[in-house]
Every structure is written in structure tokens, then in C-alpha cells.
Short mmCIF file of C-alpha atoms and ligand atoms in Angstrom, two decimals:
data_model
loop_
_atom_site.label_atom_id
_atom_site.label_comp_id
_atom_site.label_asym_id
_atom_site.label_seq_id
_atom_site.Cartn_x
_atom_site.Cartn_y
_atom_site.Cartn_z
CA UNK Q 7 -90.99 -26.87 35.39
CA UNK Q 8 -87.75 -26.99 33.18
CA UNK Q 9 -87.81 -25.21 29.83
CA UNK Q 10 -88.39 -27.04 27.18
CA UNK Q 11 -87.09 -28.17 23.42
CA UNK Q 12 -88.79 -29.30 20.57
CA UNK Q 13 -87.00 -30.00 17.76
CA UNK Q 14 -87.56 -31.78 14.44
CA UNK Q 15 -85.07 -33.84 13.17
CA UNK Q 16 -82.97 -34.28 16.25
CA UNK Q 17 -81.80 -37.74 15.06
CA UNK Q 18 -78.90 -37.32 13.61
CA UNK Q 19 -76.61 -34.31 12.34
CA UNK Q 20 -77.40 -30.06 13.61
CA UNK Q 21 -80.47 -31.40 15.48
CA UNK Q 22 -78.42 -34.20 17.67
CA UNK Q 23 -75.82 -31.62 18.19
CA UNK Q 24 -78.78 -28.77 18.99
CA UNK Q 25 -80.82 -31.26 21.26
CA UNK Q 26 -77.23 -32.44 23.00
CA UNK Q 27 -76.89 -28.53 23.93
CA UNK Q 28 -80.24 -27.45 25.05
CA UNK Q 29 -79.85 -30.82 27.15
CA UNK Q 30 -76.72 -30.31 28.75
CA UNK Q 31 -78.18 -26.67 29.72
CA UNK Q 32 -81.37 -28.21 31.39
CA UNK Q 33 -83.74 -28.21 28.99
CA UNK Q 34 -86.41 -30.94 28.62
CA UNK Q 35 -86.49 -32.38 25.03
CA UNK Q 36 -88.98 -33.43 22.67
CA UNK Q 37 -87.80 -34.70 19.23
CA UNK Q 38 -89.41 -35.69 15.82
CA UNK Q 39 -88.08 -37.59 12.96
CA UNK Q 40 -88.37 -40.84 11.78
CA UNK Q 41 -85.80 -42.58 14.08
CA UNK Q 42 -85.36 -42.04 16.88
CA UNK Q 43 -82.64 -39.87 19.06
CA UNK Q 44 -80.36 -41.65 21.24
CA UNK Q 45 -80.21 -38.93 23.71
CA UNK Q 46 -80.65 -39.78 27.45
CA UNK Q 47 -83.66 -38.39 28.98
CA UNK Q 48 -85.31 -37.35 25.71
CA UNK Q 49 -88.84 -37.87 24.34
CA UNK Q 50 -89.25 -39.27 20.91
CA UNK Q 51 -92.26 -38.64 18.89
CA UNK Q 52 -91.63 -41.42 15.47
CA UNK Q 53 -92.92 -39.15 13.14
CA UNK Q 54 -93.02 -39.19 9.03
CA UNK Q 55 -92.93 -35.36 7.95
CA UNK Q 56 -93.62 -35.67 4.60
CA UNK Q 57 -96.93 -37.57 5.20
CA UNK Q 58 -99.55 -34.28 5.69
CA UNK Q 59 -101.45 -36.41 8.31
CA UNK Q 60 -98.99 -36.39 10.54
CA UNK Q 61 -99.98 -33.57 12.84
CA UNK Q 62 -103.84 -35.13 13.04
CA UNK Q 63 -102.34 -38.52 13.94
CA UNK Q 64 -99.21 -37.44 16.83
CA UNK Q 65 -100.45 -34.43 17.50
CA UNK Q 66 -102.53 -35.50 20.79
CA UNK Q 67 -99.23 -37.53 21.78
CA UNK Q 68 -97.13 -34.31 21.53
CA UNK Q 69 -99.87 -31.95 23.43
CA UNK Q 70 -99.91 -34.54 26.22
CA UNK Q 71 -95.64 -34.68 26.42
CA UNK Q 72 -95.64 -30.72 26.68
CA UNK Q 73 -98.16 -30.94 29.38
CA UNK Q 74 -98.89 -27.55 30.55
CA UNK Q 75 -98.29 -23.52 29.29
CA UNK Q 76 -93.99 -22.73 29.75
CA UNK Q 77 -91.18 -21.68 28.09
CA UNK Q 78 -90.89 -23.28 25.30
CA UNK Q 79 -87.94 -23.44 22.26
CA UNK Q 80 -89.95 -24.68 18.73
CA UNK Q 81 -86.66 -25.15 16.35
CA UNK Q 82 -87.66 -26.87 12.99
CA UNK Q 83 -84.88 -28.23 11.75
CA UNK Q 84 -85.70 -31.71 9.79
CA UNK Q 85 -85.35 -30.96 5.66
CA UNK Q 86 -85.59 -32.59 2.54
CA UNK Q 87 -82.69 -32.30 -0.17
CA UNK Q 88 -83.23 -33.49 -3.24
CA UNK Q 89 -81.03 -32.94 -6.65
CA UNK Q 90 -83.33 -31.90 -9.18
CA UNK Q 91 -83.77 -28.61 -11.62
CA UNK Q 92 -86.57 -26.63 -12.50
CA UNK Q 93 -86.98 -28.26 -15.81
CA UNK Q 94 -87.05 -32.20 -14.35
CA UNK Q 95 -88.10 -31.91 -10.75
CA UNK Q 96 -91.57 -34.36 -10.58
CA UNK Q 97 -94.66 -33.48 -8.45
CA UNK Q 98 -93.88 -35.99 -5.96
CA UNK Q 99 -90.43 -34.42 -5.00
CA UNK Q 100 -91.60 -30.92 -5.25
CA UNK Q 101 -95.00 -31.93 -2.94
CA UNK Q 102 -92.57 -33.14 -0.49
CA UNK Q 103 -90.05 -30.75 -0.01
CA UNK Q 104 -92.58 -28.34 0.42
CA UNK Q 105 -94.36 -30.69 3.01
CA UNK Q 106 -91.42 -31.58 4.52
CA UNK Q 107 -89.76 -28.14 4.66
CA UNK Q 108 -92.58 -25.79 5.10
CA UNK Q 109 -96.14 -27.56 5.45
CA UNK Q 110 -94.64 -29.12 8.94
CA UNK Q 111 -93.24 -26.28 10.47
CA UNK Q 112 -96.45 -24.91 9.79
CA UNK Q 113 -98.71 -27.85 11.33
CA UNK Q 114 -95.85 -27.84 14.15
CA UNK Q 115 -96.45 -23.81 14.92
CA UNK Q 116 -100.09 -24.34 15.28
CA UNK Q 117 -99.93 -27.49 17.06
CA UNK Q 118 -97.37 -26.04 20.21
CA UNK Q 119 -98.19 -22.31 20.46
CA UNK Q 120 -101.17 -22.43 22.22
CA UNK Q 121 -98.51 -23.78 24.80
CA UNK Q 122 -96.05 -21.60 24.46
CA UNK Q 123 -96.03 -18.69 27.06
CA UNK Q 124 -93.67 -15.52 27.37
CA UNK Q 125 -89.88 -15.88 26.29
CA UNK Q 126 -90.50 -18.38 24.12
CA UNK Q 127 -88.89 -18.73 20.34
CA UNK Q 128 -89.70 -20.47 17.18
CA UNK Q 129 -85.82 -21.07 15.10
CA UNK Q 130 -86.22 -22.30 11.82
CA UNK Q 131 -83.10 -23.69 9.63
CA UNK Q 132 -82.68 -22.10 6.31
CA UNK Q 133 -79.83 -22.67 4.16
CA UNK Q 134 -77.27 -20.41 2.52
CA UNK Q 135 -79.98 -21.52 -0.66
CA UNK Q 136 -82.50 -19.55 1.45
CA UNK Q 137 -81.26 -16.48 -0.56
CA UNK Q 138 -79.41 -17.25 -3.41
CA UNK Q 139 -79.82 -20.29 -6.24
CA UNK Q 140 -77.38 -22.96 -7.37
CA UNK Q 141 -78.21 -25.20 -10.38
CA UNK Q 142 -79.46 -28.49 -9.89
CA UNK Q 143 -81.26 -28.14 -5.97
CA UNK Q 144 -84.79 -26.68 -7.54
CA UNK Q 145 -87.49 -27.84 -5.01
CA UNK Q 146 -84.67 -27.25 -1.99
CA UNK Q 147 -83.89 -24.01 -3.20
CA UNK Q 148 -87.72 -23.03 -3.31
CA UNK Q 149 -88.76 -24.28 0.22
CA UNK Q 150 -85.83 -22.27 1.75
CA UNK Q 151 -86.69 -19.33 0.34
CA UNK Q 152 -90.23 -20.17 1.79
CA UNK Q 153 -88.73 -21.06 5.14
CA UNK Q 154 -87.54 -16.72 4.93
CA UNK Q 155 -90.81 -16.04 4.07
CA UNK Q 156 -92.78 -18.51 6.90
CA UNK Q 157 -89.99 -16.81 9.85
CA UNK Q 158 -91.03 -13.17 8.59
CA UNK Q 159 -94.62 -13.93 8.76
CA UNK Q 160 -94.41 -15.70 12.11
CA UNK Q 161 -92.31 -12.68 13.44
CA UNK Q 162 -95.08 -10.01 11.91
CA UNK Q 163 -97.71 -12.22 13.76
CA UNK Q 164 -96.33 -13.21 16.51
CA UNK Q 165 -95.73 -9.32 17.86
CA UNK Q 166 -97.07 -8.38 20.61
CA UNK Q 167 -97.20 -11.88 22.26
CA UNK Q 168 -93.57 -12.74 23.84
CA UNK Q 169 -92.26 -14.94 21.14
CA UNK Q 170 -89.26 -14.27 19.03
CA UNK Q 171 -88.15 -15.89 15.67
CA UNK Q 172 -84.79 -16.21 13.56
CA UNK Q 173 -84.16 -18.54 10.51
CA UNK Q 174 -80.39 -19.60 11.04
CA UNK Q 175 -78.86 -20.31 7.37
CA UNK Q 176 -75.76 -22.78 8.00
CA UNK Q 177 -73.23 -23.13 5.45
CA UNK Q 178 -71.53 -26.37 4.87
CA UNK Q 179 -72.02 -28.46 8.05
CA UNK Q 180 -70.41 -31.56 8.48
CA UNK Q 181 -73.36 -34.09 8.16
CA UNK Q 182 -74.84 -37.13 6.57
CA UNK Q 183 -76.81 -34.50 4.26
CA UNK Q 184 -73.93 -32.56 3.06
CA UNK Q 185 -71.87 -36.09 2.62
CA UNK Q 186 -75.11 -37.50 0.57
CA UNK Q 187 -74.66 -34.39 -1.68
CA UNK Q 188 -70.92 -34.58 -1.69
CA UNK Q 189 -69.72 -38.03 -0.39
CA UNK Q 190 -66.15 -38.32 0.72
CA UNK Q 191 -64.09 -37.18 -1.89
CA UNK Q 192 -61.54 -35.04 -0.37
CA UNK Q 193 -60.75 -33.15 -3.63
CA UNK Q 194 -64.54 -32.16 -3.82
CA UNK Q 195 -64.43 -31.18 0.27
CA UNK Q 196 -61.26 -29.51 -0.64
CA UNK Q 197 -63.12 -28.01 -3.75
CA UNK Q 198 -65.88 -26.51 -1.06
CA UNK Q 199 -63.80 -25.17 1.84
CA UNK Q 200 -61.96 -23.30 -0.95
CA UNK Q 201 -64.32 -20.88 -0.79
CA UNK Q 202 -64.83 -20.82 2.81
CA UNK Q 203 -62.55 -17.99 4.21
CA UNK Q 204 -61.86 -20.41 7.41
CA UNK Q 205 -61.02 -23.53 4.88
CA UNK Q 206 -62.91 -26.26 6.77
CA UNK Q 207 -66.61 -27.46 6.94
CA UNK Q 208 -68.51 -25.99 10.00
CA UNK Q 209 -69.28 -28.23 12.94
CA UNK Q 210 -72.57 -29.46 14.17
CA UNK Q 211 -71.87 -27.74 17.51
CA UNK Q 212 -71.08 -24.82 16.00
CA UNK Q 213 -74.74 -24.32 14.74
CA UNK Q 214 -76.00 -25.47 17.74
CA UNK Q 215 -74.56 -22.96 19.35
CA UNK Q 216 -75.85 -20.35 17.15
CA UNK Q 217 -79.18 -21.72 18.02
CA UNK Q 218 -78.57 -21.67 21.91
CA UNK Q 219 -78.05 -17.92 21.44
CA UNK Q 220 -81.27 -16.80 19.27
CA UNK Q 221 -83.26 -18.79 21.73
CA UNK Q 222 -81.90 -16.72 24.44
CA UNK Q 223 -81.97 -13.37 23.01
CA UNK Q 224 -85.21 -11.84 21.83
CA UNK Q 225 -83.54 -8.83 20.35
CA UNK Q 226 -82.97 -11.63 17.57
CA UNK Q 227 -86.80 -11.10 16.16
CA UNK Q 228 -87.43 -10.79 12.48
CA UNK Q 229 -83.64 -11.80 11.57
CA UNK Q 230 -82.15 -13.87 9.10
CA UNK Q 231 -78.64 -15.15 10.52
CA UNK Q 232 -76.14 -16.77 8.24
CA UNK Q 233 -73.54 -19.00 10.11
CA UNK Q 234 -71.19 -19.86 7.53
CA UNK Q 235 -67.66 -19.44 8.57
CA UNK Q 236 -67.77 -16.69 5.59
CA UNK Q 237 -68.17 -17.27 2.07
CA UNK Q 238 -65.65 -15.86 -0.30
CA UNK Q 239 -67.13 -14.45 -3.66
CA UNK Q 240 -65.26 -14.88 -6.66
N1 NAP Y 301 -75.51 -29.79 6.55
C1 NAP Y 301 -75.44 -28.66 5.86
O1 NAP Y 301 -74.41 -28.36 5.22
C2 NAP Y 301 -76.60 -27.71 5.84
C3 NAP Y 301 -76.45 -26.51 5.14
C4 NAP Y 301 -77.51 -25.62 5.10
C5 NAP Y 301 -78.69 -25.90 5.77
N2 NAP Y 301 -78.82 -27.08 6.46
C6 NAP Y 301 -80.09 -27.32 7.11
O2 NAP Y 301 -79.89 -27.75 8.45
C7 NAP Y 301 -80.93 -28.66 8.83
C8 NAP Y 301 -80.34 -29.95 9.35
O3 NAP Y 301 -79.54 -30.52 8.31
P1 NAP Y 301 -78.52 -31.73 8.59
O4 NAP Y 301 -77.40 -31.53 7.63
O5 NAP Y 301 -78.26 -31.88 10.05
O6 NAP Y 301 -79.40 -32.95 8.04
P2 NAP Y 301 -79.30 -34.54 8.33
O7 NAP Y 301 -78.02 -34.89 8.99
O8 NAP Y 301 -79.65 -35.20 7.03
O9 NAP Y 301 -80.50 -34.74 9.33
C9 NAP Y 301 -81.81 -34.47 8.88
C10 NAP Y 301 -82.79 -34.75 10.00
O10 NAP Y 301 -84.11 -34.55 9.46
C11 NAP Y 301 -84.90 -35.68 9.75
N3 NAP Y 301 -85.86 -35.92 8.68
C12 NAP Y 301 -85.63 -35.98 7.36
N4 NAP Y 301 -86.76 -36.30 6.71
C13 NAP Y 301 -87.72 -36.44 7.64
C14 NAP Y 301 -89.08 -36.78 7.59
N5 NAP Y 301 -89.70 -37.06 6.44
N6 NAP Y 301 -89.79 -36.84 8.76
C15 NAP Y 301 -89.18 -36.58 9.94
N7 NAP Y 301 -87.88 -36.25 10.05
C16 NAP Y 301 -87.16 -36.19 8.90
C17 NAP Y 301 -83.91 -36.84 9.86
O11 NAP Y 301 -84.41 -37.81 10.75
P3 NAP Y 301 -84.89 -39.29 10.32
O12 NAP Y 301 -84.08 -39.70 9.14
O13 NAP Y 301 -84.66 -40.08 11.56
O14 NAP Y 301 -86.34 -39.10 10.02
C18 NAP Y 301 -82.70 -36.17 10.50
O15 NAP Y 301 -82.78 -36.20 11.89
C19 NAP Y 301 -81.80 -28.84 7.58
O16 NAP Y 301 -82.91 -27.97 7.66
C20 NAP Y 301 -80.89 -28.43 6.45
O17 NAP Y 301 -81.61 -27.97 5.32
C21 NAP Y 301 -77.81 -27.98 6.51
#
């Protein structure tokens, strides 16, 4: 039986890129978002994160796609990214990015790991706003720090069994979030890679790449792993 993927978020952006990967290096895949991946061979699961039922209604559809015990890479990578600060941010916005963010990986962990067997890995995405704050990204910035917290627990509870963890912090990726945040004003991209000590955004293959290598390396366990082409401090 072939390895297998299952990643959230894998229509568009790092997860197409990560799913593309594990693909072309035989893994089966198994995606989640809303639409669907165009990927040949790939199994979509239409799936609304943010809605906390979500794991009670798919979750039976899932179980049945994985099929039996195996090897199996869990990479939750779908996010939320609002604009918002501590002083405006509403319920609704806060509730979600939490859901979306950290409530799903959550539902997601207990729904595959009684399938998961020896060699096995659960990656999570963080963000470079896993460990440090920037104004105006309030409920982002709190569910990545969350997402550090939810990697170190899974690694502390997860010992003993054969599975691994890493939460993989990109820095500015080339992708229809970071050009919702910044649209396509060069002088603003310009403004950003200034302080990247390679100049240029990072590429979607580039992470997924990254993510190849913590799923195939167990030493990785416990780790927080930036992958951000460097960030210069000024
Ligand atoms: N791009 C960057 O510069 C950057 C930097 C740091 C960290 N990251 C992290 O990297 C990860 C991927 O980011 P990206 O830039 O590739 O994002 P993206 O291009 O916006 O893609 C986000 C993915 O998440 C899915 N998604 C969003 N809301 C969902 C929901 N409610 N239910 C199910 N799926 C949902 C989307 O699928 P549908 O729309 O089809 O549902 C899409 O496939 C995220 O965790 C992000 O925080 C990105």
C-alpha cells in the first residue's frame, strides 16, 4: 500500500505545491478545503473548516478513503488571515481563526491517528507570526502562536509511539494569501523583499520541499523550522 498524504488546504498555494510533491514521489493524496484540488489521482474531501461540525459530518468519508493502518503524512496547512487588532477584532473572526487554525488540526489529529502506524508525521504550518507580533494581524497572530503550542504538545504526547512532528514557519510565500494582504504593488513587494537577505518572495515549492524533508526525517521531532530565505533585522 503506497504512503499516504493528507493535507488541508491543498487547493491552491503551499498545499498545491506540497500535494504536487508528495505526488510526484508516490504518495497517495487526500485533500481538504473548500474547493477542490485539481491534482490527478487525488481524493477530495469538500470540507468547510471553520464550521466545528465538520469532523462529525466527513469524518466517516475520510476514515473510509484511508482505509486501513500505514504510513501516513497529516500536514495541516489550510489558515485563516484576517486584518484586525486586539482592540477591534469581533468574536466571529477571532472564533474562526481559532477554529480554522487550531480547532481543525485538532479534530483532524484525532480523527487519522488511530490510522497512523510507525514512521508517520503530523507537519503543521506556522508563520513567521508564530513567534513574534506585527500590528494589525491580532486573531492570526494568536492562533500561530497556538499552532507552536498544539506541535509541542502533540510531540510530548506522541513519544513513544513512532510519530514525529515539526511546525514549518514560511516567510513570505508567493500566494493568493500573501497577494490578499499585499496585492500587486511592486513598491510594497519591493518594500518586503527589502528585508529578505535573498531579495525575492519564497516559492511554493520551496516550502514544499521543506515539508518533503520533516516528513522524512524523524530526528525533526519537537522542532520549530523557519523557512524564510532569512530575515534581516533592522
Ligand atoms: N503565503 C505566505 O506568505 C505564508 C507565510 C506564513 C505562513 N503561511 C501559512 O502557510 C499556509 C498556507 O498558506 P497559503 O499562503 O498557501 O494560503 P492560500 O494560498 O490562501 O491557501 C489557503 C488554503 O486553505 C484553504 N482554506 C482556507 N479556509 C478554509 C476553510 N474554511 N476550510 C477549508 N479549507 C480552507 C484554502 O482552500 P479553499 O479556499 O478551497 O477552501 C486554500 O487551499 C497557511 O497555514 C499560512 O498561514 C503562509
Amino acid at each position: 500500500m503506497k504512503k499516504l498524504l493528507i493535507i488541508t488546504g491543498g487547493s491552491k498555494g503551499i498545499g498545491r505545491a506540497t500535494a504536487e510533491r508528495f505526488s510526484a514521489e508516490g504518495y497517495e493524496v487526500i485533500n481538504l478545503s473548500r474547493s477542490a484540488m485539481d491534482l490527478e489521482g487525488a481524493s477530495n474531501l469538500s470540507v468547510d473548516l471553520s464550521d466545528v461540525g465538520w469532523s462529525a459530518a466527513h469524518g466517516s468519508a475520510l476514515v473510509d478513503l484511508i482505509q486501513s493502518k500505514r504510513e501516513i503524512v497529516l500536514i495541516h496547512n489550510a489558515a485563516l488571515h484576517y486584518s484586525d487588532s486586539m482592540d477591534t477584532v469581533n468574536d466571529l473572526e477571532m472564533q474562526q481563526s481559532l477554529q480554522v487554525n487550531l480547532v481543525a488540526p485538532t479534530q483532524l489529529n484525532q480523527l487519522v491517528l488511530p490510522y497512523m502506524s510507525e514512521g508517520s508525521s503530523i507537519l503543521y504550518l506556522g508563520s513567521t507570526l508564530s513567534e513574534k507580533a506585527v500590528p494589525g494581524a491580532c486573531s492570526y497572530v494568536t492562533s500561530k502562536h497556538g499552532v507552536v503550542g498544539l506541535m509541542r504538545s502533540t510531540c510530548q504526547d506522541m513519544a513513544g509511539r513512532g510519530v514525529h512532528t515539526a511546525c514549518i514557519c514560511p516567510g513570505f510565500t508567493d500566494t493568493e494569501m500573501l497577494r490578499g494582504h499585499i496585492g500587486e504593488d511592486q513598491d510594497v513587494i519591493n518594500s518586503i523583499t527589502s528585508n529578505v537577505a535573498f531579495g525575492r518572495l519564497i516559492e511554493t515549492g520551496e516550502i514544499a520541499s521543506t515539508l518533503y524533508f520533516c516528513a522524512n526525517n524523524a530526528v525533526i521531532n519537537g522542532t520549530v523550522m523557519h523557512a524564510n530565505l532569512g530575515q534581516i533585522e533592522r
